[in-house]
Amino acid sequence: MKILVRNLERTVTETELLELFKQYGTVDTCTLVLDAATGKSKGFGFVEMPHGREAVKAIKGLNTLRLHGTGIRVKQVEDKPEA
């Protein structure tokens, strides 16, 4: 399951994000979206977890969690319909 993590403080690292999700189970990928020009975080990222049950627990457990003083938003990425 692909998960969108928004409202991240710009100082949050990919490693911190990975460690948060690893508490809930297996993580395939963890990517923080960076600004191409500055290399700094854009304040959101994506996490992929192979097991749906673990992913749902992570979403419920981490949504609105305060990280670096900011409440993060965590939700499943909705697949866009094929055009």
PDB file of N, CA, C and O in Angstrom:
ATOM      1  N   MET A   1       0.845  -1.179   0.000  1.00  0.00           N
ATOM      2  CA  MET A   1       0.000   0.000   0.000  1.00  0.00           C
ATOM      3  C   MET A   1       0.889   1.240   0.000  1.00  0.00           C
ATOM      4  O   MET A   1       1.847   1.316   0.743  1.00  0.00           O
ATOM      5  N   LYS A   2       0.528   2.184  -0.843  1.00  0.00           N
ATOM      6  CA  LYS A   2       1.287   3.434  -0.911  1.00  0.00           C
ATOM      7  C   LYS A   2       0.610   4.463  -0.003  1.00  0.00           C
ATOM      8  O   LYS A   2      -0.606   4.631  -0.044  1.00  0.00           O
ATOM      9  N   ILE A   3       1.428   5.110   0.817  1.00  0.00           N
ATOM     10  CA  ILE A   3       0.927   6.052   1.828  1.00  0.00           C
ATOM     11  C   ILE A   3       1.537   7.427   1.595  1.00  0.00           C
ATOM     12  O   ILE A   3       2.739   7.548   1.376  1.00  0.00           O
ATOM     13  N   LEU A   4       0.691   8.449   1.659  1.00  0.00           N
ATOM     14  CA  LEU A   4       1.131   9.838   1.532  1.00  0.00           C
ATOM     15  C   LEU A   4       1.265  10.428   2.937  1.00  0.00           C
ATOM     16  O   LEU A   4       0.360  10.290   3.758  1.00  0.00           O
ATOM     17  N   VAL A   5       2.411  11.068   3.187  1.00  0.00           N
ATOM     18  CA  VAL A   5       2.647  11.725   4.477  1.00  0.00           C
ATOM     19  C   VAL A   5       2.833  13.215   4.186  1.00  0.00           C
ATOM     20  O   VAL A   5       3.764  13.607   3.480  1.00  0.00           O
ATOM     21  N   ARG A   6       1.914  14.031   4.700  1.00  0.00           N
ATOM     22  CA  ARG A   6       1.956  15.477   4.430  1.00  0.00           C
ATOM     23  C   ARG A   6       2.177  16.261   5.711  1.00  0.00           C
ATOM     24  O   ARG A   6       2.132  15.726   6.795  1.00  0.00           O
ATOM     25  N   ASN A   7       2.396  17.558   5.519  1.00  0.00           N
ATOM     26  CA  ASN A   7       2.546  18.502   6.627  1.00  0.00           C
ATOM     27  C   ASN A   7       3.775  18.194   7.489  1.00  0.00           C
ATOM     28  O   ASN A   7       3.759  18.381   8.694  1.00  0.00           O
ATOM     29  N   LEU A   8       4.821  17.700   6.834  1.00  0.00           N
ATOM     30  CA  LEU A   8       6.065  17.415   7.548  1.00  0.00           C
ATOM     31  C   LEU A   8       6.869  18.688   7.733  1.00  0.00           C
ATOM     32  O   LEU A   8       6.974  19.501   6.805  1.00  0.00           O
ATOM     33  N   GLU A   9       7.415  18.850   8.906  1.00  0.00           N
ATOM     34  CA  GLU A   9       8.339  19.952   9.154  1.00  0.00           C
ATOM     35  C   GLU A   9       9.528  19.755   8.201  1.00  0.00           C
ATOM     36  O   GLU A   9       9.942  18.625   7.950  1.00  0.00           O
ATOM     37  N   ARG A  10      10.071  20.824   7.674  1.00  0.00           N
ATOM     38  CA  ARG A  10      11.152  20.736   6.679  1.00  0.00           C
ATOM     39  C   ARG A  10      12.425  20.076   7.229  1.00  0.00           C
ATOM     40  O   ARG A  10      13.282  19.647   6.483  1.00  0.00           O
ATOM     41  N   THR A  11      12.539  19.983   8.560  1.00  0.00           N
ATOM     42  CA  THR A  11      13.738  19.402   9.170  1.00  0.00           C
ATOM     43  C   THR A  11      13.649  17.884   9.345  1.00  0.00           C
ATOM     44  O   THR A  11      14.627  17.245   9.720  1.00  0.00           O
ATOM     45  N   VAL A  12      12.472  17.293   9.091  1.00  0.00           N
ATOM     46  CA  VAL A  12      12.308  15.839   9.233  1.00  0.00           C
ATOM     47  C   VAL A  12      13.125  15.136   8.147  1.00  0.00           C
ATOM     48  O   VAL A  12      13.088  15.520   6.982  1.00  0.00           O
ATOM     49  N   THR A  13      13.864  14.098   8.547  1.00  0.00           N
ATOM     50  CA  THR A  13      14.696  13.367   7.586  1.00  0.00           C
ATOM     51  C   THR A  13      13.981  12.098   7.120  1.00  0.00           C
ATOM     52  O   THR A  13      13.047  11.615   7.762  1.00  0.00           O
ATOM     53  N   GLU A  14      14.467  11.545   6.004  1.00  0.00           N
ATOM     54  CA  GLU A  14      13.934  10.298   5.468  1.00  0.00           C
ATOM     55  C   GLU A  14      14.103   9.168   6.492  1.00  0.00           C
ATOM     56  O   GLU A  14      13.230   8.321   6.656  1.00  0.00           O
ATOM     57  N   THR A  15      15.223   9.172   7.194  1.00  0.00           N
ATOM     58  CA  THR A  15      15.497   8.148   8.205  1.00  0.00           C
ATOM     59  C   THR A  15      14.474   8.220   9.341  1.00  0.00           C
ATOM     60  O   THR A  15      13.966   7.196   9.797  1.00  0.00           O
ATOM     61  N   GLU A  16      14.153   9.432   9.798  1.00  0.00           N
ATOM     62  CA  GLU A  16      13.149   9.598  10.856  1.00  0.00           C
ATOM     63  C   GLU A  16      11.791   9.066  10.411  1.00  0.00           C
ATOM     64  O   GLU A  16      11.099   8.387  11.164  1.00  0.00           O
ATOM     65  N   LEU A  17      11.433   9.381   9.168  1.00  0.00           N
ATOM     66  CA  LEU A  17      10.163   8.935   8.616  1.00  0.00           C
ATOM     67  C   LEU A  17      10.131   7.411   8.538  1.00  0.00           C
ATOM     68  O   LEU A  17       9.157   6.772   8.952  1.00  0.00           O
ATOM     69  N   LEU A  18      11.205   6.814   8.062  1.00  0.00           N
ATOM     70  CA  LEU A  18      11.311   5.358   7.960  1.00  0.00           C
ATOM     71  C   LEU A  18      11.159   4.707   9.332  1.00  0.00           C
ATOM     72  O   LEU A  18      10.414   3.734   9.496  1.00  0.00           O
ATOM     73  N   GLU A  19      11.838   5.248  10.339  1.00  0.00           N
ATOM     74  CA  GLU A  19      11.782   4.684  11.686  1.00  0.00           C
ATOM     75  C   GLU A  19      10.361   4.745  12.262  1.00  0.00           C
ATOM     76  O   GLU A  19       9.931   3.830  12.958  1.00  0.00           O
ATOM     77  N   LEU A  20       9.627   5.815  11.970  1.00  0.00           N
ATOM     78  CA  LEU A  20       8.247   5.930  12.440  1.00  0.00           C
ATOM     79  C   LEU A  20       7.401   4.784  11.900  1.00  0.00           C
ATOM     80  O   LEU A  20       6.646   4.150  12.634  1.00  0.00           O
ATOM     81  N   PHE A  21       7.514   4.530  10.604  1.00  0.00           N
ATOM     82  CA  PHE A  21       6.681   3.516   9.959  1.00  0.00           C
ATOM     83  C   PHE A  21       7.134   2.097  10.275  1.00  0.00           C
ATOM     84  O   PHE A  21       6.312   1.189  10.337  1.00  0.00           O
ATOM     85  N   LYS A  22       8.431   1.900  10.506  1.00  0.00           N
ATOM     86  CA  LYS A  22       8.948   0.562  10.821  1.00  0.00           C
ATOM     87  C   LYS A  22       8.383   0.025  12.140  1.00  0.00           C
ATOM     88  O   LYS A  22       8.332  -1.175  12.342  1.00  0.00           O
ATOM     89  N   GLN A  23       7.910   0.915  12.994  1.00  0.00           N
ATOM     90  CA  GLN A  23       7.273   0.489  14.245  1.00  0.00           C
ATOM     91  C   GLN A  23       6.001  -0.313  13.980  1.00  0.00           C
ATOM     92  O   GLN A  23       5.552  -1.078  14.823  1.00  0.00           O
ATOM     93  N   TYR A  24       5.418  -0.132  12.798  1.00  0.00           N
ATOM     94  CA  TYR A  24       4.149  -0.775  12.457  1.00  0.00           C
ATOM     95  C   TYR A  24       4.318  -1.984  11.552  1.00  0.00           C
ATOM     96  O   TYR A  24       3.355  -2.697  11.296  1.00  0.00           O
ATOM     97  N   GLY A  25       5.515  -2.203  11.029  1.00  0.00           N
ATOM     98  CA  GLY A  25       5.727  -3.372  10.172  1.00  0.00           C
ATOM     99  C   GLY A  25       6.762  -3.131   9.092  1.00  0.00           C
ATOM    100  O   GLY A  25       7.604  -2.244   9.194  1.00  0.00           O
ATOM    101  N   THR A  26       6.682  -3.952   8.058  1.00  0.00           N
ATOM    102  CA  THR A  26       7.641  -3.926   6.958  1.00  0.00           C
ATOM    103  C   THR A  26       7.435  -2.703   6.070  1.00  0.00           C
ATOM    104  O   THR A  26       6.307  -2.392   5.696  1.00  0.00           O
ATOM    105  N   VAL A  27       8.531  -2.035   5.733  1.00  0.00           N
ATOM    106  CA  VAL A  27       8.483  -0.879   4.837  1.00  0.00           C
ATOM    107  C   VAL A  27       9.303  -1.209   3.592  1.00  0.00           C
ATOM    108  O   VAL A  27      10.466  -1.577   3.700  1.00  0.00           O
ATOM    109  N   ASP A  28       8.665  -1.124   2.409  1.00  0.00           N
ATOM    110  CA  ASP A  28       9.385  -1.366   1.153  1.00  0.00           C
ATOM    111  C   ASP A  28      10.223  -0.151   0.774  1.00  0.00           C
ATOM    112  O   ASP A  28      11.402  -0.268   0.514  1.00  0.00           O
ATOM    113  N   THR A  29       9.568   1.012   0.724  1.00  0.00           N
ATOM    114  CA  THR A  29      10.273   2.235   0.352  1.00  0.00           C
ATOM    115  C   THR A  29       9.792   3.399   1.211  1.00  0.00           C
ATOM    116  O   THR A  29       8.660   3.409   1.685  1.00  0.00           O
ATOM    117  N   CYS A  30      10.669   4.369   1.375  1.00  0.00           N
ATOM    118  CA  CYS A  30      10.355   5.592   2.110  1.00  0.00           C
ATOM    119  C   CYS A  30      11.066   6.725   1.376  1.00  0.00           C
ATOM    120  O   CYS A  30      12.288   6.728   1.278  1.00  0.00           O
ATOM    121  N   THR A  31      10.299   7.642   0.819  1.00  0.00           N
ATOM    122  CA  THR A  31      10.875   8.711   0.017  1.00  0.00           C
ATOM    123  C   THR A  31      10.367  10.069   0.473  1.00  0.00           C
ATOM    124  O   THR A  31       9.161  10.305   0.504  1.00  0.00           O
ATOM    125  N   LEU A  32      11.285  10.943   0.827  1.00  0.00           N
ATOM    126  CA  LEU A  32      10.953  12.319   1.163  1.00  0.00           C
ATOM    127  C   LEU A  32      11.079  13.119  -0.132  1.00  0.00           C
ATOM    128  O   LEU A  32      12.072  12.981  -0.841  1.00  0.00           O
ATOM    129  N   VAL A  33      10.074  13.903  -0.480  1.00  0.00           N
ATOM    130  CA  VAL A  33      10.120  14.681  -1.722  1.00  0.00           C
ATOM    131  C   VAL A  33      10.945  15.941  -1.487  1.00  0.00           C
ATOM    132  O   VAL A  33      10.681  16.709  -0.564  1.00  0.00           O
ATOM    133  N   LEU A  34      11.969  16.105  -2.330  1.00  0.00           N
ATOM    134  CA  LEU A  34      12.897  17.227  -2.182  1.00  0.00           C
ATOM    135  C   LEU A  34      12.750  18.217  -3.323  1.00  0.00           C
ATOM    136  O   LEU A  34      12.435  17.843  -4.452  1.00  0.00           O
ATOM    137  N   ASP A  35      13.016  19.481  -3.022  1.00  0.00           N
ATOM    138  CA  ASP A  35      13.027  20.528  -4.033  1.00  0.00           C
ATOM    139  C   ASP A  35      14.263  20.328  -4.904  1.00  0.00           C
ATOM    140  O   ASP A  35      15.379  20.212  -4.391  1.00  0.00           O
ATOM    141  N   ALA A  36      14.066  20.274  -6.211  1.00  0.00           N
ATOM    142  CA  ALA A  36      15.179  20.014  -7.133  1.00  0.00           C
ATOM    143  C   ALA A  36      16.247  21.099  -7.068  1.00  0.00           C
ATOM    144  O   ALA A  36      17.445  20.817  -7.177  1.00  0.00           O
ATOM    145  N   ALA A  37      15.842  22.344  -6.874  1.00  0.00           N
ATOM    146  CA  ALA A  37      16.790  23.455  -6.870  1.00  0.00           C
ATOM    147  C   ALA A  37      17.594  23.542  -5.576  1.00  0.00           C
ATOM    148  O   ALA A  37      18.811  23.738  -5.600  1.00  0.00           O
ATOM    149  N   THR A  38      16.917  23.357  -4.443  1.00  0.00           N
ATOM    150  CA  THR A  38      17.594  23.561  -3.149  1.00  0.00           C
ATOM    151  C   THR A  38      18.011  22.262  -2.464  1.00  0.00           C
ATOM    152  O   THR A  38      18.855  22.284  -1.576  1.00  0.00           O
ATOM    153  N   GLY A  39      17.380  21.150  -2.832  1.00  0.00           N
ATOM    154  CA  GLY A  39      17.667  19.888  -2.166  1.00  0.00           C
ATOM    155  C   GLY A  39      17.015  19.768  -0.798  1.00  0.00           C
ATOM    156  O   GLY A  39      17.240  18.817  -0.067  1.00  0.00           O
ATOM    157  N   LYS A  40      16.171  20.741  -0.453  1.00  0.00           N
ATOM    158  CA  LYS A  40      15.485  20.728   0.845  1.00  0.00           C
ATOM    159  C   LYS A  40      14.115  20.060   0.716  1.00  0.00           C
ATOM    160  O   LYS A  40      13.521  20.033  -0.351  1.00  0.00           O
ATOM    161  N   SER A  41      13.635  19.560   1.835  1.00  0.00           N
ATOM    162  CA  SER A  41      12.339  18.890   1.869  1.00  0.00           C
ATOM    163  C   SER A  41      11.215  19.830   1.440  1.00  0.00           C
ATOM    164  O   SER A  41      11.210  21.005   1.782  1.00  0.00           O
ATOM    165  N   LYS A  42      10.243  19.255   0.701  1.00  0.00           N
ATOM    166  CA  LYS A  42       9.057  20.022   0.315  1.00  0.00           C
ATOM    167  C   LYS A  42       7.937  19.855   1.340  1.00  0.00           C
ATOM    168  O   LYS A  42       6.856  20.387   1.181  1.00  0.00           O
ATOM    169  N   GLY A  43       8.199  19.050   2.389  1.00  0.00           N
ATOM    170  CA  GLY A  43       7.217  18.904   3.455  1.00  0.00           C
ATOM    171  C   GLY A  43       6.265  17.732   3.280  1.00  0.00           C
ATOM    172  O   GLY A  43       5.263  17.632   3.977  1.00  0.00           O
ATOM    173  N   PHE A  44       6.572  16.832   2.327  1.00  0.00           N
ATOM    174  CA  PHE A  44       5.757  15.633   2.198  1.00  0.00           C
ATOM    175  C   PHE A  44       6.587  14.495   1.641  1.00  0.00           C
ATOM    176  O   PHE A  44       7.693  14.696   1.147  1.00  0.00           O
ATOM    177  N   GLY A  45       6.045  13.289   1.759  1.00  0.00           N
ATOM    178  CA  GLY A  45       6.768  12.122   1.277  1.00  0.00           C
ATOM    179  C   GLY A  45       5.833  10.939   1.093  1.00  0.00           C
ATOM    180  O   GLY A  45       4.631  11.035   1.347  1.00  0.00           O
ATOM    181  N   PHE A  46       6.400   9.832   0.629  1.00  0.00           N
ATOM    182  CA  PHE A  46       5.630   8.621   0.374  1.00  0.00           C
ATOM    183  C   PHE A  46       6.294   7.430   1.039  1.00  0.00           C
ATOM    184  O   PHE A  46       7.516   7.334   1.070  1.00  0.00           O
ATOM    185  N   VAL A  47       5.470   6.543   1.567  1.00  0.00           N
ATOM    186  CA  VAL A  47       5.951   5.308   2.185  1.00  0.00           C
ATOM    187  C   VAL A  47       5.164   4.172   1.554  1.00  0.00           C
ATOM    188  O   VAL A  47       3.952   4.285   1.356  1.00  0.00           O
ATOM    189  N   GLU A  48       5.859   3.086   1.198  1.00  0.00           N
ATOM    190  CA  GLU A  48       5.161   1.905   0.681  1.00  0.00           C
ATOM    191  C   GLU A  48       5.352   0.755   1.640  1.00  0.00           C
ATOM    192  O   GLU A  48       6.478   0.451   2.040  1.00  0.00           O
ATOM    193  N   MET A  49       4.220   0.153   2.024  1.00  0.00           N
ATOM    194  CA  MET A  49       4.230  -0.996   2.924  1.00  0.00           C
ATOM    195  C   MET A  49       3.537  -2.158   2.220  1.00  0.00           C
ATOM    196  O   MET A  49       2.426  -1.993   1.711  1.00  0.00           O
ATOM    197  N   PRO A  50       4.182  -3.339   2.170  1.00  0.00           N
ATOM    198  CA  PRO A  50       3.624  -4.457   1.418  1.00  0.00           C
ATOM    199  C   PRO A  50       2.404  -5.123   2.051  1.00  0.00           C
ATOM    200  O   PRO A  50       1.602  -5.731   1.358  1.00  0.00           O
ATOM    201  N   HIS A  51       2.247  -5.002   3.354  1.00  0.00           N
ATOM    202  CA  HIS A  51       1.143  -5.669   4.043  1.00  0.00           C
ATOM    203  C   HIS A  51       0.061  -4.657   4.421  1.00  0.00           C
ATOM    204  O   HIS A  51       0.300  -3.760   5.231  1.00  0.00           O
ATOM    205  N   GLY A  52      -1.116  -4.819   3.832  1.00  0.00           N
ATOM    206  CA  GLY A  52      -2.215  -3.880   4.026  1.00  0.00           C
ATOM    207  C   GLY A  52      -2.595  -3.648   5.471  1.00  0.00           C
ATOM    208  O   GLY A  52      -2.832  -2.524   5.889  1.00  0.00           O
ATOM    209  N   ARG A  53      -2.629  -4.716   6.263  1.00  0.00           N
ATOM    210  CA  ARG A  53      -3.029  -4.598   7.666  1.00  0.00           C
ATOM    211  C   ARG A  53      -2.042  -3.721   8.433  1.00  0.00           C
ATOM    212  O   ARG A  53      -2.442  -2.874   9.236  1.00  0.00           O
ATOM    213  N   GLU A  54      -0.742  -3.916   8.188  1.00  0.00           N
ATOM    214  CA  GLU A  54       0.279  -3.095   8.851  1.00  0.00           C
ATOM    215  C   GLU A  54       0.169  -1.637   8.402  1.00  0.00           C
ATOM    216  O   GLU A  54       0.297  -0.716   9.211  1.00  0.00           O
ATOM    217  N   ALA A  55      -0.093  -1.453   7.110  1.00  0.00           N
ATOM    218  CA  ALA A  55      -0.209  -0.095   6.565  1.00  0.00           C
ATOM    219  C   ALA A  55      -1.375   0.650   7.196  1.00  0.00           C
ATOM    220  O   ALA A  55      -1.259   1.823   7.564  1.00  0.00           O
ATOM    221  N   VAL A  56      -2.516  -0.030   7.339  1.00  0.00           N
ATOM    222  CA  VAL A  56      -3.698   0.594   7.947  1.00  0.00           C
ATOM    223  C   VAL A  56      -3.402   0.970   9.400  1.00  0.00           C
ATOM    224  O   VAL A  56      -3.768   2.057   9.856  1.00  0.00           O
ATOM    225  N   LYS A  57      -2.715   0.092  10.119  1.00  0.00           N
ATOM    226  CA  LYS A  57      -2.338   0.399  11.512  1.00  0.00           C
ATOM    227  C   LYS A  57      -1.423   1.616  11.564  1.00  0.00           C
ATOM    228  O   LYS A  57      -1.546   2.464  12.440  1.00  0.00           O
ATOM    229  N   ALA A  58      -0.482   1.702  10.627  1.00  0.00           N
ATOM    230  CA  ALA A  58       0.444   2.839  10.582  1.00  0.00           C
ATOM    231  C   ALA A  58      -0.315   4.139  10.300  1.00  0.00           C
ATOM    232  O   ALA A  58      -0.069   5.159  10.945  1.00  0.00           O
ATOM    233  N   ILE A  59      -1.243   4.090   9.357  1.00  0.00           N
ATOM    234  CA  ILE A  59      -2.027   5.280   9.015  1.00  0.00           C
ATOM    235  C   ILE A  59      -2.813   5.754  10.237  1.00  0.00           C
ATOM    236  O   ILE A  59      -2.774   6.927  10.605  1.00  0.00           O
ATOM    237  N   LYS A  60      -3.506   4.819  10.881  1.00  0.00           N
ATOM    238  CA  LYS A  60      -4.313   5.177  12.060  1.00  0.00           C
ATOM    239  C   LYS A  60      -3.443   5.654  13.217  1.00  0.00           C
ATOM    240  O   LYS A  60      -3.795   6.576  13.937  1.00  0.00           O
ATOM    241  N   GLY A  61      -2.288   5.022  13.390  1.00  0.00           N
ATOM    242  CA  GLY A  61      -1.419   5.363  14.504  1.00  0.00           C
ATOM    243  C   GLY A  61      -0.634   6.652  14.332  1.00  0.00           C
ATOM    244  O   GLY A  61      -0.302   7.317  15.306  1.00  0.00           O
ATOM    245  N   LEU A  62      -0.335   7.001  13.079  1.00  0.00           N
ATOM    246  CA  LEU A  62       0.534   8.162  12.844  1.00  0.00           C
ATOM    247  C   LEU A  62      -0.199   9.422  12.381  1.00  0.00           C
ATOM    248  O   LEU A  62       0.344  10.513  12.473  1.00  0.00           O
ATOM    249  N   ASN A  63      -1.423   9.284  11.860  1.00  0.00           N
ATOM    250  CA  ASN A  63      -2.152  10.461  11.397  1.00  0.00           C
ATOM    251  C   ASN A  63      -2.376  11.411  12.569  1.00  0.00           C
ATOM    252  O   ASN A  63      -2.813  10.995  13.637  1.00  0.00           O
ATOM    253  N   THR A  64      -2.040  12.646  12.390  1.00  0.00           N
ATOM    254  CA  THR A  64      -2.118  13.757  13.364  1.00  0.00           C
ATOM    255  C   THR A  64      -1.040  13.704  14.442  1.00  0.00           C
ATOM    256  O   THR A  64      -1.016  14.541  15.334  1.00  0.00           O
ATOM    257  N   LEU A  65      -0.099  12.752  14.362  1.00  0.00           N
ATOM    258  CA  LEU A  65       1.020  12.702  15.305  1.00  0.00           C
ATOM    259  C   LEU A  65       1.828  13.997  15.209  1.00  0.00           C
ATOM    260  O   LEU A  65       2.061  14.493  14.098  1.00  0.00           O
ATOM    261  N   ARG A  66       2.232  14.518  16.357  1.00  0.00           N
ATOM    262  CA  ARG A  66       3.063  15.722  16.349  1.00  0.00           C
ATOM    263  C   ARG A  66       4.519  15.312  16.201  1.00  0.00           C
ATOM    264  O   ARG A  66       5.044  14.565  17.012  1.00  0.00           O
ATOM    265  N   LEU A  67       5.135  15.782  15.125  1.00  0.00           N
ATOM    266  CA  LEU A  67       6.529  15.468  14.820  1.00  0.00           C
ATOM    267  C   LEU A  67       7.256  16.783  14.598  1.00  0.00           C
ATOM    268  O   LEU A  67       6.850  17.562  13.737  1.00  0.00           O
ATOM    269  N   HIS A  68       8.277  17.051  15.398  1.00  0.00           N
ATOM    270  CA  HIS A  68       8.996  18.331  15.354  1.00  0.00           C
ATOM    271  C   HIS A  68       8.017  19.486  15.569  1.00  0.00           C
ATOM    272  O   HIS A  68       8.152  20.548  14.957  1.00  0.00           O
ATOM    273  N   GLY A  69       6.981  19.257  16.388  1.00  0.00           N
ATOM    274  CA  GLY A  69       6.036  20.322  16.739  1.00  0.00           C
ATOM    275  C   GLY A  69       4.898  20.531  15.770  1.00  0.00           C
ATOM    276  O   GLY A  69       4.060  21.399  15.965  1.00  0.00           O
ATOM    277  N   THR A  70       4.833  19.729  14.702  1.00  0.00           N
ATOM    278  CA  THR A  70       3.782  19.892  13.699  1.00  0.00           C
ATOM    279  C   THR A  70       2.993  18.595  13.565  1.00  0.00           C
ATOM    280  O   THR A  70       3.577  17.518  13.503  1.00  0.00           O
ATOM    281  N   GLY A  71       1.663  18.710  13.512  1.00  0.00           N
ATOM    282  CA  GLY A  71       0.819  17.529  13.327  1.00  0.00           C
ATOM    283  C   GLY A  71       0.890  17.051  11.892  1.00  0.00           C
ATOM    284  O   GLY A  71       0.547  17.798  10.972  1.00  0.00           O
ATOM    285  N   ILE A  72       1.357  15.822  11.685  1.00  0.00           N
ATOM    286  CA  ILE A  72       1.479  15.290  10.320  1.00  0.00           C
ATOM    287  C   ILE A  72       0.156  14.678   9.867  1.00  0.00           C
ATOM    288  O   ILE A  72      -0.681  14.312  10.688  1.00  0.00           O
ATOM    289  N   ARG A  73      -0.029  14.586   8.560  1.00  0.00           N
ATOM    290  CA  ARG A  73      -1.232  13.990   7.976  1.00  0.00           C
ATOM    291  C   ARG A  73      -0.797  12.743   7.208  1.00  0.00           C
ATOM    292  O   ARG A  73       0.118  12.812   6.380  1.00  0.00           O
ATOM    293  N   VAL A  74      -1.449  11.626   7.479  1.00  0.00           N
ATOM    294  CA  VAL A  74      -1.076  10.358   6.865  1.00  0.00           C
ATOM    295  C   VAL A  74      -2.315   9.725   6.263  1.00  0.00           C
ATOM    296  O   VAL A  74      -3.332   9.585   6.942  1.00  0.00           O
ATOM    297  N   LYS A  75      -2.263   9.351   4.967  1.00  0.00           N
ATOM    298  CA  LYS A  75      -3.413   8.689   4.348  1.00  0.00           C
ATOM    299  C   LYS A  75      -2.958   7.817   3.183  1.00  0.00           C
ATOM    300  O   LYS A  75      -1.863   8.002   2.631  1.00  0.00           O
ATOM    301  N   GLN A  76      -3.821   6.894   2.805  1.00  0.00           N
ATOM    302  CA  GLN A  76      -3.526   6.013   1.682  1.00  0.00           C
ATOM    303  C   GLN A  76      -3.616   6.824   0.385  1.00  0.00           C
ATOM    304  O   GLN A  76      -4.485   7.682   0.236  1.00  0.00           O
ATOM    305  N   VAL A  77      -2.708   6.520  -0.539  1.00  0.00           N
ATOM    306  CA  VAL A  77      -2.739   7.164  -1.847  1.00  0.00           C
ATOM    307  C   VAL A  77      -3.827   6.484  -2.655  1.00  0.00           C
ATOM    308  O   VAL A  77      -3.861   5.256  -2.765  1.00  0.00           O
ATOM    309  N   GLU A  78      -4.751   7.281  -3.198  1.00  0.00           N
ATOM    310  CA  GLU A  78      -5.805   6.725  -4.026  1.00  0.00           C
ATOM    311  C   GLU A  78      -5.295   6.561  -5.449  1.00  0.00           C
ATOM    312  O   GLU A  78      -4.662   7.462  -5.989  1.00  0.00           O
ATOM    313  N   ASP A  79      -5.538   5.390  -6.014  1.00  0.00           N
ATOM    314  CA  ASP A  79      -5.126   5.152  -7.395  1.00  0.00           C
ATOM    315  C   ASP A  79      -5.983   5.992  -8.325  1.00  0.00           C
ATOM    316  O   ASP A  79      -7.204   6.034  -8.187  1.00  0.00           O
ATOM    317  N   LYS A  80      -5.314   6.644  -9.261  1.00  0.00           N
ATOM    318  CA  LYS A  80      -6.058   7.441 -10.242  1.00  0.00           C
ATOM    319  C   LYS A  80      -6.578   6.523 -11.329  1.00  0.00           C
ATOM    320  O   LYS A  80      -5.872   5.626 -11.791  1.00  0.00           O
ATOM    321  N   PRO A  81      -7.817   6.728 -11.764  1.00  0.00           N
ATOM    322  CA  PRO A  81      -8.354   5.858 -12.820  1.00  0.00           C
ATOM    323  C   PRO A  81      -7.597   6.075 -14.134  1.00  0.00           C
ATOM    324  O   PRO A  81      -7.144   7.186 -14.433  1.00  0.00           O
ATOM    325  N   GLU A  82      -7.474   5.001 -14.883  1.00  0.00           N
ATOM    326  CA  GLU A  82      -6.776   5.089 -16.175  1.00  0.00           C
ATOM    327  C   GLU A  82      -7.597   5.952 -17.129  1.00  0.00           C
ATOM    328  O   GLU A  82      -8.817   5.862 -17.181  1.00  0.00           O
ATOM    329  N   ALA A  83      -6.925   6.790 -17.920  1.00  0.00           N
ATOM    330  CA  ALA A  83      -7.607   7.699 -18.837  1.00  0.00           C
ATOM    331  C   ALA A  83      -7.959   7.002 -20.130  1.00  0.00           C
ATOM    332  O   ALA A  83      -7.358   6.073 -20.566  1.00  0.00           O
TER     333      ALA A  83
END
